[in-house]
mmCIF file of N, CA and C in Angstrom:
data_model
loop_
_atom_site.group_PDB
_atom_site.id
_atom_site.type_symbol
_atom_site.label_atom_id
_atom_site.label_comp_id
_atom_site.label_asym_id
_atom_site.label_seq_id
_atom_site.Cartn_x
_atom_site.Cartn_y
_atom_site.Cartn_z
ATOM 1 N N ARG A 1 -10.685 -11.945 -4.804
ATOM 2 C CA ARG A 1 -9.710 -12.673 -4.224
ATOM 3 C C ARG A 1 -9.981 -13.295 -3.040
ATOM 4 N N GLN A 2 -9.371 -14.592 -2.600
ATOM 5 C CA GLN A 2 -9.878 -15.386 -1.360
ATOM 6 C C GLN A 2 -8.665 -14.607 -0.346
ATOM 7 N N LYS A 3 -9.135 -13.995 0.823
ATOM 8 C CA LYS A 3 -8.497 -13.543 2.014
ATOM 9 C C LYS A 3 -8.081 -14.665 2.955
ATOM 10 N N THR A 4 -6.717 -15.221 2.674
ATOM 11 C CA THR A 4 -6.321 -16.130 3.508
ATOM 12 C C THR A 4 -4.965 -15.780 3.885
ATOM 13 N N LYS A 5 -4.539 -16.614 4.878
ATOM 14 C CA LYS A 5 -3.088 -16.393 5.360
ATOM 15 C C LYS A 5 -2.305 -16.642 4.221
ATOM 16 N N ILE A 6 -2.678 -17.665 3.409
ATOM 17 C CA ILE A 6 -1.810 -18.178 2.014
ATOM 18 C C ILE A 6 -2.076 -17.212 0.924
ATOM 19 N N LEU A 7 -1.255 -16.557 0.576
ATOM 20 C CA LEU A 7 -1.636 -15.569 -0.519
ATOM 21 C C LEU A 7 -1.063 -16.165 -1.792
ATOM 22 N N ASN A 8 -1.937 -15.600 -2.820
ATOM 23 C CA ASN A 8 -1.891 -16.109 -4.323
ATOM 24 C C ASN A 8 -0.875 -15.408 -4.959
ATOM 25 N N ARG A 9 -0.106 -15.575 -6.122
ATOM 26 C CA ARG A 9 0.838 -14.871 -6.808
ATOM 27 C C ARG A 9 0.107 -14.278 -7.721
ATOM 28 N N PRO A 10 0.623 -12.827 -8.343
ATOM 29 C CA PRO A 10 1.458 -12.146 -7.490
ATOM 30 C C PRO A 10 0.864 -11.770 -6.171
ATOM 31 N N VAL A 11 1.504 -11.262 -5.110
ATOM 32 C CA VAL A 11 0.894 -10.551 -4.294
ATOM 33 C C VAL A 11 0.312 -9.457 -4.251
ATOM 34 N N VAL A 12 -0.821 -8.866 -4.378
ATOM 35 C CA VAL A 12 -1.210 -7.475 -4.515
ATOM 36 C C VAL A 12 -1.161 -6.474 -3.343
ATOM 37 N N PHE A 13 -0.194 -5.557 -3.235
ATOM 38 C CA PHE A 13 -0.159 -4.296 -2.275
ATOM 39 C C PHE A 13 -0.794 -3.326 -3.006
ATOM 40 N N SER A 14 -1.363 -2.502 -2.102
ATOM 41 C CA SER A 14 -2.609 -1.248 -2.790
ATOM 42 C C SER A 14 -2.296 -0.075 -1.748
ATOM 43 N N PHE A 15 -1.715 1.201 -2.228
ATOM 44 C CA PHE A 15 -1.915 2.337 -1.560
ATOM 45 C C PHE A 15 -3.219 3.162 -2.096
ATOM 46 N N ILE A 16 -3.982 3.595 -1.357
ATOM 47 C CA ILE A 16 -5.407 4.307 -1.848
ATOM 48 C C ILE A 16 -5.171 5.776 -1.031
ATOM 49 N N GLY A 17 -5.176 6.712 -1.762
ATOM 50 C CA GLY A 17 -5.037 8.009 -0.596
ATOM 51 C C GLY A 17 -4.662 9.176 -1.888
ATOM 52 N N GLN A 18 -4.177 10.313 -1.110
ATOM 53 C CA GLN A 18 -3.692 11.252 -2.071
ATOM 54 C C GLN A 18 -2.131 11.262 -2.459
ATOM 55 N N ALA A 19 -2.192 11.390 -3.648
ATOM 56 C CA ALA A 19 -0.567 11.736 -4.078
ATOM 57 C C ALA A 19 0.223 12.676 -3.856
ATOM 58 N N GLU A 20 0.473 12.825 -2.285
ATOM 59 C CA GLU A 20 1.177 13.872 -2.107
ATOM 60 C C GLU A 20 2.500 13.461 -0.984
ATOM 61 N N LYS A 21 3.257 14.503 -1.140
ATOM 62 C CA LYS A 21 4.612 13.880 -0.449
ATOM 63 C C LYS A 21 4.392 13.606 1.109
ATOM 64 N N HIS A 22 3.466 14.021 1.853
ATOM 65 C CA HIS A 22 3.186 13.702 3.081
ATOM 66 C C HIS A 22 2.466 12.346 3.505
ATOM 67 N N LYS A 23 2.195 11.554 2.302
ATOM 68 C CA LYS A 23 1.691 10.411 2.387
ATOM 69 C C LYS A 23 2.556 9.426 2.482
ATOM 70 N N GLY A 24 3.893 9.760 2.130
ATOM 71 C CA GLY A 24 4.986 8.614 2.163
ATOM 72 C C GLY A 24 5.182 7.866 0.689
ATOM 73 N N LEU A 25 4.793 8.536 -0.452
ATOM 74 C CA LEU A 25 4.959 7.763 -1.545
ATOM 75 C C LEU A 25 6.206 7.631 -2.083
ATOM 76 N N SER A 26 7.113 8.485 -1.768
ATOM 77 C CA SER A 26 8.391 8.484 -2.193
ATOM 78 C C SER A 26 9.219 7.434 -1.207
ATOM 79 N N ILE A 27 8.765 7.458 0.032
ATOM 80 C CA ILE A 27 9.383 6.074 0.761
ATOM 81 C C ILE A 27 8.507 4.986 0.205
ATOM 82 N N LEU A 28 7.448 4.567 -0.239
ATOM 83 C CA LEU A 28 6.681 3.341 -0.623
ATOM 84 C C LEU A 28 7.534 3.187 -1.892
ATOM 85 N N LEU A 29 8.041 4.162 -2.947
ATOM 86 C CA LEU A 29 8.643 3.655 -4.357
ATOM 87 C C LEU A 29 10.209 3.087 -4.042
ATOM 88 N N GLU A 30 10.716 3.911 -3.024
ATOM 89 C CA GLU A 30 12.072 3.419 -2.750
ATOM 90 C C GLU A 30 11.822 2.132 -1.873
ATOM 91 N N ALA A 31 11.017 1.782 -1.126
ATOM 92 C CA ALA A 31 10.862 0.589 -0.394
ATOM 93 C C ALA A 31 10.617 -0.644 -1.613
ATOM 94 N N TRP A 32 9.736 -0.268 -2.353
ATOM 95 C CA TRP A 32 9.451 -1.203 -3.503
ATOM 96 C C TRP A 32 10.680 -1.613 -4.341
ATOM 97 N N GLU A 33 11.554 -0.583 -4.485
ATOM 98 C CA GLU A 33 12.572 -0.858 -5.540
ATOM 99 C C GLU A 33 13.797 -1.630 -4.700
ATOM 100 N N LYS A 34 13.774 -1.637 -3.338
ATOM 101 C CA LYS A 34 14.702 -2.247 -2.452
ATOM 102 C C LYS A 34 14.272 -3.509 -2.357
ATOM 103 N N ALA A 35 13.153 -4.088 -2.325
ATOM 104 C CA ALA A 35 12.411 -5.357 -2.298
ATOM 105 C C ALA A 35 12.500 -6.068 -3.535
ATOM 106 N N GLY A 36 12.548 -5.456 -4.637
ATOM 107 C CA GLY A 36 13.445 -6.120 -5.873
ATOM 108 C C GLY A 36 12.500 -7.407 -6.291
ATOM 109 N N PHE A 37 11.193 -7.154 -6.120
ATOM 110 C CA PHE A 37 10.254 -8.385 -6.757
ATOM 111 C C PHE A 37 10.038 -8.380 -8.269
ATOM 112 N N LYS A 38 9.931 -9.527 -8.609
ATOM 113 C CA LYS A 38 9.530 -9.540 -10.028
ATOM 114 C C LYS A 38 8.067 -9.387 -10.036
ATOM 115 N N ALA A 39 7.696 -9.328 -11.266
ATOM 116 C CA ALA A 39 6.274 -9.048 -11.608
ATOM 117 C C ALA A 39 5.299 -10.382 -11.284
ATOM 118 N N ASN A 40 5.542 -11.311 -11.292
ATOM 119 C CA ASN A 40 5.032 -12.734 -10.789
ATOM 120 C C ASN A 40 4.966 -12.776 -9.396
ATOM 121 N N GLU A 41 5.944 -12.265 -8.637
ATOM 122 C CA GLU A 41 6.103 -12.227 -7.377
ATOM 123 C C GLU A 41 5.027 -11.392 -6.394
ATOM 124 N N ALA A 42 5.059 -10.061 -7.081
ATOM 125 C CA ALA A 42 4.296 -9.026 -6.263
ATOM 126 C C ALA A 42 3.838 -7.658 -7.080
ATOM 127 N N LYS A 43 2.919 -7.293 -6.955
ATOM 128 C CA LYS A 43 2.328 -5.855 -7.508
ATOM 129 C C LYS A 43 2.065 -4.733 -6.949
ATOM 130 N N LEU A 44 2.321 -3.678 -7.231
ATOM 131 C CA LEU A 44 1.991 -2.536 -6.432
ATOM 132 C C LEU A 44 1.225 -1.843 -6.982
ATOM 133 N N ASN A 45 -0.156 -1.511 -6.413
ATOM 134 C CA ASN A 45 -1.162 -0.418 -7.116
ATOM 135 C C ASN A 45 -1.245 0.757 -6.263
ATOM 136 N N ILE A 46 -0.989 1.760 -7.021
ATOM 137 C CA ILE A 46 -1.166 3.280 -6.340
ATOM 138 C C ILE A 46 -2.474 4.196 -6.845
ATOM 139 N N ALA A 47 -3.404 4.273 -5.975
ATOM 140 C CA ALA A 47 -4.724 4.950 -6.607
ATOM 141 C C ALA A 47 -4.918 6.478 -5.416
ATOM 142 N N GLY A 48 -5.174 7.373 -6.257
ATOM 143 C CA GLY A 48 -5.131 8.660 -6.044
ATOM 144 C C GLY A 48 -4.671 9.787 -6.785
ATOM 145 N N LYS A 49 -5.078 11.006 -6.490
ATOM 146 C CA LYS A 49 -4.202 12.127 -7.258
ATOM 147 C C LYS A 49 -3.880 13.126 -6.338
ATOM 148 N N GLY A 50 -2.805 13.888 -6.842
ATOM 149 C CA GLY A 50 -2.275 15.141 -6.141
ATOM 150 C C GLY A 50 -1.335 15.499 -6.911
ATOM 151 N N SER A 51 -0.285 16.152 -6.440
ATOM 152 C CA SER A 51 0.765 16.871 -7.034
ATOM 153 C C SER A 51 2.153 15.859 -7.348
ATOM 154 N N LEU A 52 2.071 14.685 -6.949
ATOM 155 C CA LEU A 52 2.868 13.396 -7.285
ATOM 156 C C LEU A 52 2.514 12.851 -8.518
ATOM 157 N N SER A 53 1.045 13.137 -8.741
ATOM 158 C CA SER A 53 0.627 12.417 -10.077
ATOM 159 C C SER A 53 1.334 12.077 -11.178
ATOM 160 N N SER A 54 2.074 13.081 -11.937
ATOM 161 C CA SER A 54 2.957 12.976 -12.935
ATOM 162 C C SER A 54 4.184 11.998 -12.603
ATOM 163 N N ARG A 55 4.752 12.192 -11.318
ATOM 164 C CA ARG A 55 5.789 11.308 -11.075
ATOM 165 C C ARG A 55 5.499 9.841 -10.987
ATOM 166 N N LEU A 56 4.360 9.916 -10.314
ATOM 167 C CA LEU A 56 3.747 8.393 -10.406
ATOM 168 C C LEU A 56 3.504 7.913 -11.783
ATOM 169 N N GLU A 57 2.778 8.465 -12.880
ATOM 170 C CA GLU A 57 2.540 8.270 -13.945
ATOM 171 C C GLU A 57 4.065 7.670 -14.667
ATOM 172 N N GLN A 58 5.330 8.589 -14.364
ATOM 173 C CA GLN A 58 6.313 8.206 -15.130
ATOM 174 C C GLN A 58 6.922 6.986 -14.585
ATOM 175 N N GLU A 59 6.919 7.111 -13.291
ATOM 176 C CA GLU A 59 7.544 5.651 -12.509
ATOM 177 C C GLU A 59 6.860 4.356 -12.844
ATOM 178 N N SER A 60 5.928 4.624 -13.176
ATOM 179 C CA SER A 60 4.946 3.235 -13.476
ATOM 180 C C SER A 60 4.905 3.037 -14.790
ATOM 181 N N ALA A 61 4.978 3.947 -15.672
ATOM 182 C CA ALA A 61 5.046 3.691 -17.234
ATOM 183 C C ALA A 61 5.704 2.488 -17.612
ATOM 184 N N GLY A 62 5.273 1.557 -18.560
ATOM 185 C CA GLY A 62 5.926 0.302 -18.906
ATOM 186 C C GLY A 62 6.490 -0.681 -17.830
ATOM 187 N N ARG A 63 5.902 -0.581 -16.483
ATOM 188 C CA ARG A 63 6.293 -1.620 -15.689
ATOM 189 C C ARG A 63 5.083 -2.623 -15.246
ATOM 190 N N GLN A 64 5.619 -3.845 -15.274
ATOM 191 C CA GLN A 64 4.563 -4.832 -14.972
ATOM 192 C C GLN A 64 4.343 -4.832 -13.300
ATOM 193 N N ASP A 65 5.356 -4.294 -12.558
ATOM 194 C CA ASP A 65 5.138 -4.551 -11.245
ATOM 195 C C ASP A 65 4.332 -3.307 -10.370
ATOM 196 N N ILE A 66 4.125 -2.222 -11.018
ATOM 197 C CA ILE A 66 3.546 -0.983 -10.665
ATOM 198 C C ILE A 66 2.611 -0.624 -11.497
ATOM 199 N N ALA A 67 1.649 -0.265 -10.956
ATOM 200 C CA ALA A 67 0.304 0.554 -11.830
ATOM 201 C C ALA A 67 -0.035 1.544 -10.915
ATOM 202 N N TYR A 68 -0.099 2.809 -11.688
ATOM 203 C CA TYR A 68 -0.477 3.802 -11.152
ATOM 204 C C TYR A 68 -1.818 3.993 -11.760
ATOM 205 N N LEU A 69 -2.966 4.401 -10.952
ATOM 206 C CA LEU A 69 -4.192 4.052 -11.176
ATOM 207 C C LEU A 69 -5.237 5.393 -11.220
ATOM 208 N N ASN A 70 -4.244 6.737 -10.855
ATOM 209 C CA ASN A 70 -4.734 7.894 -10.504
ATOM 210 C C ASN A 70 -6.023 7.743 -9.639
ATOM 211 N N ASN A 71 -7.127 8.780 -9.901
ATOM 212 C CA ASN A 71 -8.146 9.010 -8.946
ATOM 213 C C ASN A 71 -9.060 7.719 -9.274
ATOM 214 N N LEU A 72 -9.801 6.840 -8.206
ATOM 215 C CA LEU A 72 -10.828 6.399 -8.527
ATOM 216 C C LEU A 72 -12.026 6.818 -7.915
ATOM 217 N N ASP A 73 -13.280 6.417 -8.476
ATOM 218 C CA ASP A 73 -14.266 6.643 -7.876
ATOM 219 C C ASP A 73 -14.647 5.509 -6.925
ATOM 220 N N ARG A 74 -15.803 5.657 -5.855
ATOM 221 C CA ARG A 74 -16.306 4.675 -4.742
ATOM 222 C C ARG A 74 -16.066 3.166 -5.537
ATOM 223 N N GLU A 75 -17.101 2.909 -6.826
ATOM 224 C CA GLU A 75 -16.846 1.612 -7.327
ATOM 225 C C GLU A 75 -15.343 1.231 -7.765
ATOM 226 N N GLY A 76 -14.566 2.195 -8.291
ATOM 227 C CA GLY A 76 -13.223 1.798 -8.741
ATOM 228 C C GLY A 76 -12.351 1.211 -7.090
ATOM 229 N N VAL A 77 -12.795 2.003 -6.407
ATOM 230 C CA VAL A 77 -11.857 1.629 -4.954
ATOM 231 C C VAL A 77 -12.416 0.208 -4.542
ATOM 232 N N GLU A 78 -13.280 -0.014 -4.629
ATOM 233 C CA GLU A 78 -14.169 -1.313 -4.423
ATOM 234 C C GLU A 78 -13.354 -2.296 -5.033
ATOM 235 N N LYS A 79 -13.666 -2.076 -6.574
ATOM 236 C CA LYS A 79 -13.028 -3.076 -7.146
ATOM 237 C C LYS A 79 -11.145 -3.398 -6.974
ATOM 238 N N LEU A 80 -10.923 -2.225 -6.578
ATOM 239 C CA LEU A 80 -9.489 -2.520 -6.168
ATOM 240 C C LEU A 80 -9.086 -3.265 -4.922
ATOM 241 N N LEU A 81 -10.071 -2.767 -4.191
ATOM 242 C CA LEU A 81 -9.715 -3.535 -2.742
ATOM 243 C C LEU A 81 -10.141 -4.829 -2.826
ATOM 244 N N ALA A 82 -11.095 -5.303 -3.578
ATOM 245 C CA ALA A 82 -11.514 -6.649 -4.247
ATOM 246 C C ALA A 82 -10.234 -7.514 -4.484
ATOM 247 N N ALA A 83 -9.116 -6.758 -5.215
ATOM 248 C CA ALA A 83 -8.173 -7.360 -5.966
ATOM 249 C C ALA A 83 -6.861 -7.461 -5.224
ATOM 250 N N THR A 84 -6.761 -6.848 -3.889
ATOM 251 C CA THR A 84 -5.883 -6.375 -2.943
ATOM 252 C C THR A 84 -5.581 -7.420 -2.042
ATOM 253 N N ASP A 85 -4.677 -7.460 -1.640
ATOM 254 C CA ASP A 85 -4.138 -8.369 -0.570
ATOM 255 C C ASP A 85 -3.569 -7.955 0.905
ATOM 256 N N VAL A 86 -2.989 -6.667 0.464
ATOM 257 C CA VAL A 86 -2.496 -5.768 1.746
ATOM 258 C C VAL A 86 -2.481 -4.282 1.456
ATOM 259 N N VAL A 87 -3.130 -3.576 2.026
ATOM 260 C CA VAL A 87 -3.389 -2.144 2.066
ATOM 261 C C VAL A 87 -1.882 -1.699 2.903
ATOM 262 N N VAL A 88 -1.384 -0.563 2.102
ATOM 263 C CA VAL A 88 -0.132 0.194 2.524
ATOM 264 C C VAL A 88 -0.253 1.692 2.742
ATOM 265 N N VAL A 89 -0.036 2.015 3.968
ATOM 266 C CA VAL A 89 -0.256 3.370 4.272
ATOM 267 C C VAL A 89 1.156 3.805 5.104
ATOM 268 N N PRO A 90 2.183 4.294 4.078
ATOM 269 C CA PRO A 90 3.490 4.717 4.396
ATOM 270 C C PRO A 90 3.318 6.090 5.041
ATOM 271 N N SER A 91 2.536 6.805 5.565
ATOM 272 C CA SER A 91 2.499 8.281 5.908
ATOM 273 C C SER A 91 3.532 8.796 6.726
ATOM 274 N N LEU A 92 3.958 10.039 6.436
ATOM 275 C CA LEU A 92 4.942 10.558 7.112
ATOM 276 C C LEU A 92 4.372 11.248 8.322
ATOM 277 N N VAL A 93 3.381 11.837 8.200
ATOM 278 C CA VAL A 93 2.637 12.580 9.326
ATOM 279 C C VAL A 93 1.525 11.911 9.865
ATOM 280 N N TYR A 94 1.568 12.701 11.130
ATOM 281 C CA TYR A 94 0.403 12.012 12.031
ATOM 282 C C TYR A 94 -1.173 11.595 11.359
ATOM 283 N N GLU A 95 -1.492 10.692 11.361
ATOM 284 C CA GLU A 95 -2.663 10.307 11.035
ATOM 285 C C GLU A 95 -3.700 9.983 12.017
ATOM 286 N N ASN A 96 -4.981 10.431 12.261
ATOM 287 C CA ASN A 96 -5.630 9.798 13.390
ATOM 288 C C ASN A 96 -6.280 8.692 13.118
ATOM 289 N N SER A 97 -6.898 8.139 11.888
ATOM 290 C CA SER A 97 -7.714 7.048 11.771
ATOM 291 C C SER A 97 -7.868 6.840 10.123
ATOM 292 N N PRO A 98 -6.948 6.563 9.529
ATOM 293 C CA PRO A 98 -7.160 6.674 7.989
ATOM 294 C C PRO A 98 -8.079 5.581 7.351
ATOM 295 N N THR A 99 -9.011 6.319 6.421
ATOM 296 C CA THR A 99 -9.893 5.455 5.941
ATOM 297 C C THR A 99 -9.616 4.249 5.002
ATOM 298 N N SER A 100 -8.229 4.314 4.641
ATOM 299 C CA SER A 100 -8.089 2.914 3.571
ATOM 300 C C SER A 100 -7.728 1.797 4.780
ATOM 301 N N LEU A 101 -7.285 2.235 5.916
ATOM 302 C CA LEU A 101 -7.217 1.179 7.098
ATOM 303 C C LEU A 101 -8.375 0.604 7.434
ATOM 304 N N TRP A 102 -9.471 1.500 7.470
ATOM 305 C CA TRP A 102 -10.694 0.719 8.031
ATOM 306 C C TRP A 102 -11.179 0.049 6.898
ATOM 307 N N GLU A 103 -11.025 0.561 5.569
ATOM 308 C CA GLU A 103 -11.448 -0.140 4.241
ATOM 309 C C GLU A 103 -10.746 -1.785 4.509
ATOM 310 N N ALA A 104 -9.652 -1.318 4.603
ATOM 311 C CA ALA A 104 -8.684 -3.093 4.691
ATOM 312 C C ALA A 104 -9.324 -3.725 5.593
ATOM 313 N N ALA A 105 -9.672 -3.336 6.776
ATOM 314 C CA ALA A 105 -10.222 -4.237 7.827
ATOM 315 C C ALA A 105 -11.469 -4.504 7.495
ATOM 316 N N GLY A 106 -12.547 -3.821 6.722
ATOM 317 C CA GLY A 106 -13.867 -4.204 6.170
ATOM 318 C C GLY A 106 -13.825 -5.014 5.076
ATOM 319 N N HIS A 107 -12.445 -5.377 4.807
ATOM 320 C CA HIS A 107 -12.636 -6.385 3.357
ATOM 321 C C HIS A 107 -11.726 -7.303 3.866
ATOM 322 N N GLY A 108 -11.216 -7.507 5.369
ATOM 323 C CA GLY A 108 -10.629 -8.742 6.077
ATOM 324 C C GLY A 108 -9.090 -8.590 5.216
ATOM 325 N N LEU A 109 -8.434 -7.659 4.888
ATOM 326 C CA LEU A 109 -7.238 -7.604 4.144
ATOM 327 C C LEU A 109 -6.159 -6.986 5.449
ATOM 328 N N ARG A 110 -4.904 -7.804 5.089
ATOM 329 C CA ARG A 110 -3.583 -7.047 5.727
ATOM 330 C C ARG A 110 -3.422 -5.869 5.600
ATOM 331 N N ALA A 111 -2.802 -5.206 6.377
ATOM 332 C CA ALA A 111 -1.966 -3.897 6.035
ATOM 333 C C ALA A 111 -0.640 -3.710 6.959
ATOM 334 N N ILE A 112 -0.070 -2.778 5.974
ATOM 335 C CA ILE A 112 1.290 -2.365 6.315
ATOM 336 C C ILE A 112 1.060 -0.868 6.701
ATOM 337 N N ALA A 113 1.451 -0.416 7.686
ATOM 338 C CA ALA A 113 1.378 1.198 7.796
ATOM 339 C C ALA A 113 2.121 1.752 9.230
ATOM 340 N N SER A 114 2.489 2.943 8.592
ATOM 341 C CA SER A 114 3.415 3.744 9.693
ATOM 342 C C SER A 114 3.152 3.926 10.842
ATOM 343 N N ASP A 115 3.968 3.600 11.847
ATOM 344 C CA ASP A 115 3.837 3.475 13.513
ATOM 345 C C ASP A 115 3.687 4.916 13.819
ATOM 346 N N ILE A 116 2.837 5.661 13.587
ATOM 347 C CA ILE A 116 2.626 7.306 13.747
ATOM 348 C C ILE A 116 1.164 7.715 14.058
ATOM 349 N N GLY A 117 1.096 8.784 15.024
ATOM 350 C CA GLY A 117 -0.396 9.108 15.105
ATOM 351 C C GLY A 117 -0.975 8.055 15.729
ATOM 352 N N GLY A 118 -2.692 7.875 15.226
ATOM 353 C CA GLY A 118 -3.611 7.001 15.782
ATOM 354 C C GLY A 118 -3.358 5.622 15.428
ATOM 355 N N ILE A 119 -2.553 5.416 14.080
ATOM 356 C CA ILE A 119 -2.550 4.447 13.503
ATOM 357 C C ILE A 119 -2.578 2.951 14.329
ATOM 358 N N PRO A 120 -1.606 3.072 15.017
ATOM 359 C CA PRO A 120 -1.335 1.605 15.959
ATOM 360 C C PRO A 120 -2.638 1.524 16.636
ATOM 361 N N GLU A 121 -3.324 2.226 17.083
ATOM 362 C CA GLU A 121 -4.641 2.221 17.674
ATOM 363 C C GLU A 121 -5.732 1.177 17.126
ATOM 364 N N LEU A 122 -5.295 1.292 15.324
ATOM 365 C CA LEU A 122 -6.335 0.413 14.805
ATOM 366 C C LEU A 122 -5.984 -1.172 14.406
ATOM 367 N N SER A 123 -4.732 -1.568 15.240
ATOM 368 C CA SER A 123 -4.234 -2.817 15.012
ATOM 369 C C SER A 123 -5.063 -4.064 15.569
ATOM 370 N N PRO A 124 -6.053 -3.613 16.470
ATOM 371 C CA PRO A 124 -6.958 -4.756 17.219
ATOM 372 C C PRO A 124 -8.021 -4.788 16.264
ATOM 373 N N PHE A 125 -8.498 -4.142 14.913
ATOM 374 C CA PHE A 125 -9.207 -4.205 14.353
ATOM 375 C C PHE A 125 -8.823 -5.134 12.939
ATOM 376 N N LEU A 126 -7.425 -5.014 12.563
ATOM 377 C CA LEU A 126 -6.908 -5.853 11.494
ATOM 378 C C LEU A 126 -5.665 -6.527 11.667
ATOM 379 N N ASP A 127 -5.041 -7.156 10.502
ATOM 380 C CA ASP A 127 -3.801 -7.937 10.535
ATOM 381 C C ASP A 127 -2.761 -6.706 10.395
ATOM 382 N N LEU A 128 -2.342 -5.768 11.100
ATOM 383 C CA LEU A 128 -1.584 -4.726 10.745
ATOM 384 C C LEU A 128 -0.010 -4.692 11.286
ATOM 385 N N LYS A 129 0.857 -4.670 10.137
ATOM 386 C CA LYS A 129 2.101 -4.717 10.345
ATOM 387 C C LYS A 129 2.701 -3.088 10.309
ATOM 388 N N LEU A 130 3.134 -2.549 11.670
ATOM 389 C CA LEU A 130 3.580 -1.490 11.763
ATOM 390 C C LEU A 130 5.145 -1.055 11.214
ATOM 391 N N VAL A 131 5.645 -0.318 10.708
ATOM 392 C CA VAL A 131 6.704 -0.072 10.429
ATOM 393 C C VAL A 131 7.186 1.576 10.946
ATOM 394 N N PRO A 132 8.605 1.797 11.195
ATOM 395 C CA PRO A 132 8.789 3.306 11.640
ATOM 396 C C PRO A 132 8.325 4.264 10.066
ATOM 397 N N PRO A 133 8.134 5.456 10.661
ATOM 398 C CA PRO A 133 7.892 6.103 9.117
ATOM 399 C C PRO A 133 9.198 6.737 8.737
ATOM 400 N N ALA A 134 8.953 6.984 7.454
ATOM 401 C CA ALA A 134 10.216 7.048 6.519
ATOM 402 C C ALA A 134 11.385 6.233 6.264
ATOM 403 N N ASP A 135 10.992 4.806 7.054
ATOM 404 C CA ASP A 135 12.149 3.723 6.955
ATOM 405 C C ASP A 135 11.754 3.133 5.861
ATOM 406 N N SER A 136 12.576 3.222 4.643
ATOM 407 C CA SER A 136 12.308 2.299 3.504
ATOM 408 C C SER A 136 12.674 0.839 3.575
ATOM 409 N N ASP A 137 13.737 0.766 4.455
ATOM 410 C CA ASP A 137 14.446 -0.598 4.721
ATOM 411 C C ASP A 137 13.367 -1.316 5.589
ATOM 412 N N ALA A 138 12.576 -0.767 6.488
ATOM 413 C CA ALA A 138 11.989 -1.273 7.231
ATOM 414 C C ALA A 138 10.418 -1.803 6.336
ATOM 415 N N LEU A 139 9.883 -0.844 5.299
ATOM 416 C CA LEU A 139 9.092 -1.153 4.478
ATOM 417 C C LEU A 139 9.136 -2.418 3.853
ATOM 418 N N ALA A 140 10.303 -1.972 2.978
ATOM 419 C CA ALA A 140 10.937 -3.337 2.308
ATOM 420 C C ALA A 140 11.066 -4.408 3.127
ATOM 421 N N SER A 141 11.736 -4.676 4.143
ATOM 422 C CA SER A 141 11.390 -5.736 4.891
ATOM 423 C C SER A 141 10.129 -6.659 5.041
ATOM 424 N N ALA A 142 9.192 -5.406 5.293
ATOM 425 C CA ALA A 142 7.833 -5.872 5.785
ATOM 426 C C ALA A 142 7.250 -6.442 4.301
ATOM 427 N N PHE A 143 7.451 -5.849 3.184
ATOM 428 C CA PHE A 143 6.681 -6.632 2.013
ATOM 429 C C PHE A 143 7.216 -7.948 1.767
ATOM 430 N N LYS A 144 8.930 -8.058 1.847
ATOM 431 C CA LYS A 144 9.488 -9.400 1.752
ATOM 432 C C LYS A 144 8.847 -10.287 2.714
ATOM 433 N N LYS A 145 8.661 -10.339 3.729
ATOM 434 C CA LYS A 145 8.031 -11.129 4.936
ATOM 435 C C LYS A 145 6.482 -11.680 4.235
ATOM 436 N N ILE A 146 5.726 -10.871 3.961
ATOM 437 C CA ILE A 146 4.298 -11.021 3.324
ATOM 438 C C ILE A 146 4.643 -12.070 2.172
ATOM 439 N N VAL A 147 5.732 -11.405 1.376
ATOM 440 C CA VAL A 147 5.837 -12.353 -0.128
ATOM 441 C C VAL A 147 6.354 -13.575 0.054
ATOM 442 N N ALA A 148 7.035 -13.726 1.004
ATOM 443 C CA ALA A 148 8.137 -15.070 1.306
ATOM 444 C C ALA A 148 7.170 -16.327 1.428
#
């Protein structure tokens, strides 16, 4: 994918991390529903495994706009990043320096992340939109602004 300010359709958002509650996946799914995208407008990829894996499989089953990719090896993560426009880190807990944001920076990608812990300190290194933690309305609004 070409990394420019003008994004192709559908705009591809990706979460890469543990499939655990503290990573904000419930907020991510709630925000995605609020944004109300059609599959030709935007797509959400979720990669990672954990206690929420079964729920993510159920939530994404038969949907065109959400894909649950389970656990990816390094090559799989690289392929996903190459197909991604925006990395999403909706964490509910203090994160020092999330790997997925450094990966986004290394690939020249935009990112949306919770304004918590050390995450704001990464803003000089990538195009980072900060949202309040646990605020699905703010996250949905950030999605819409990028897709608009």
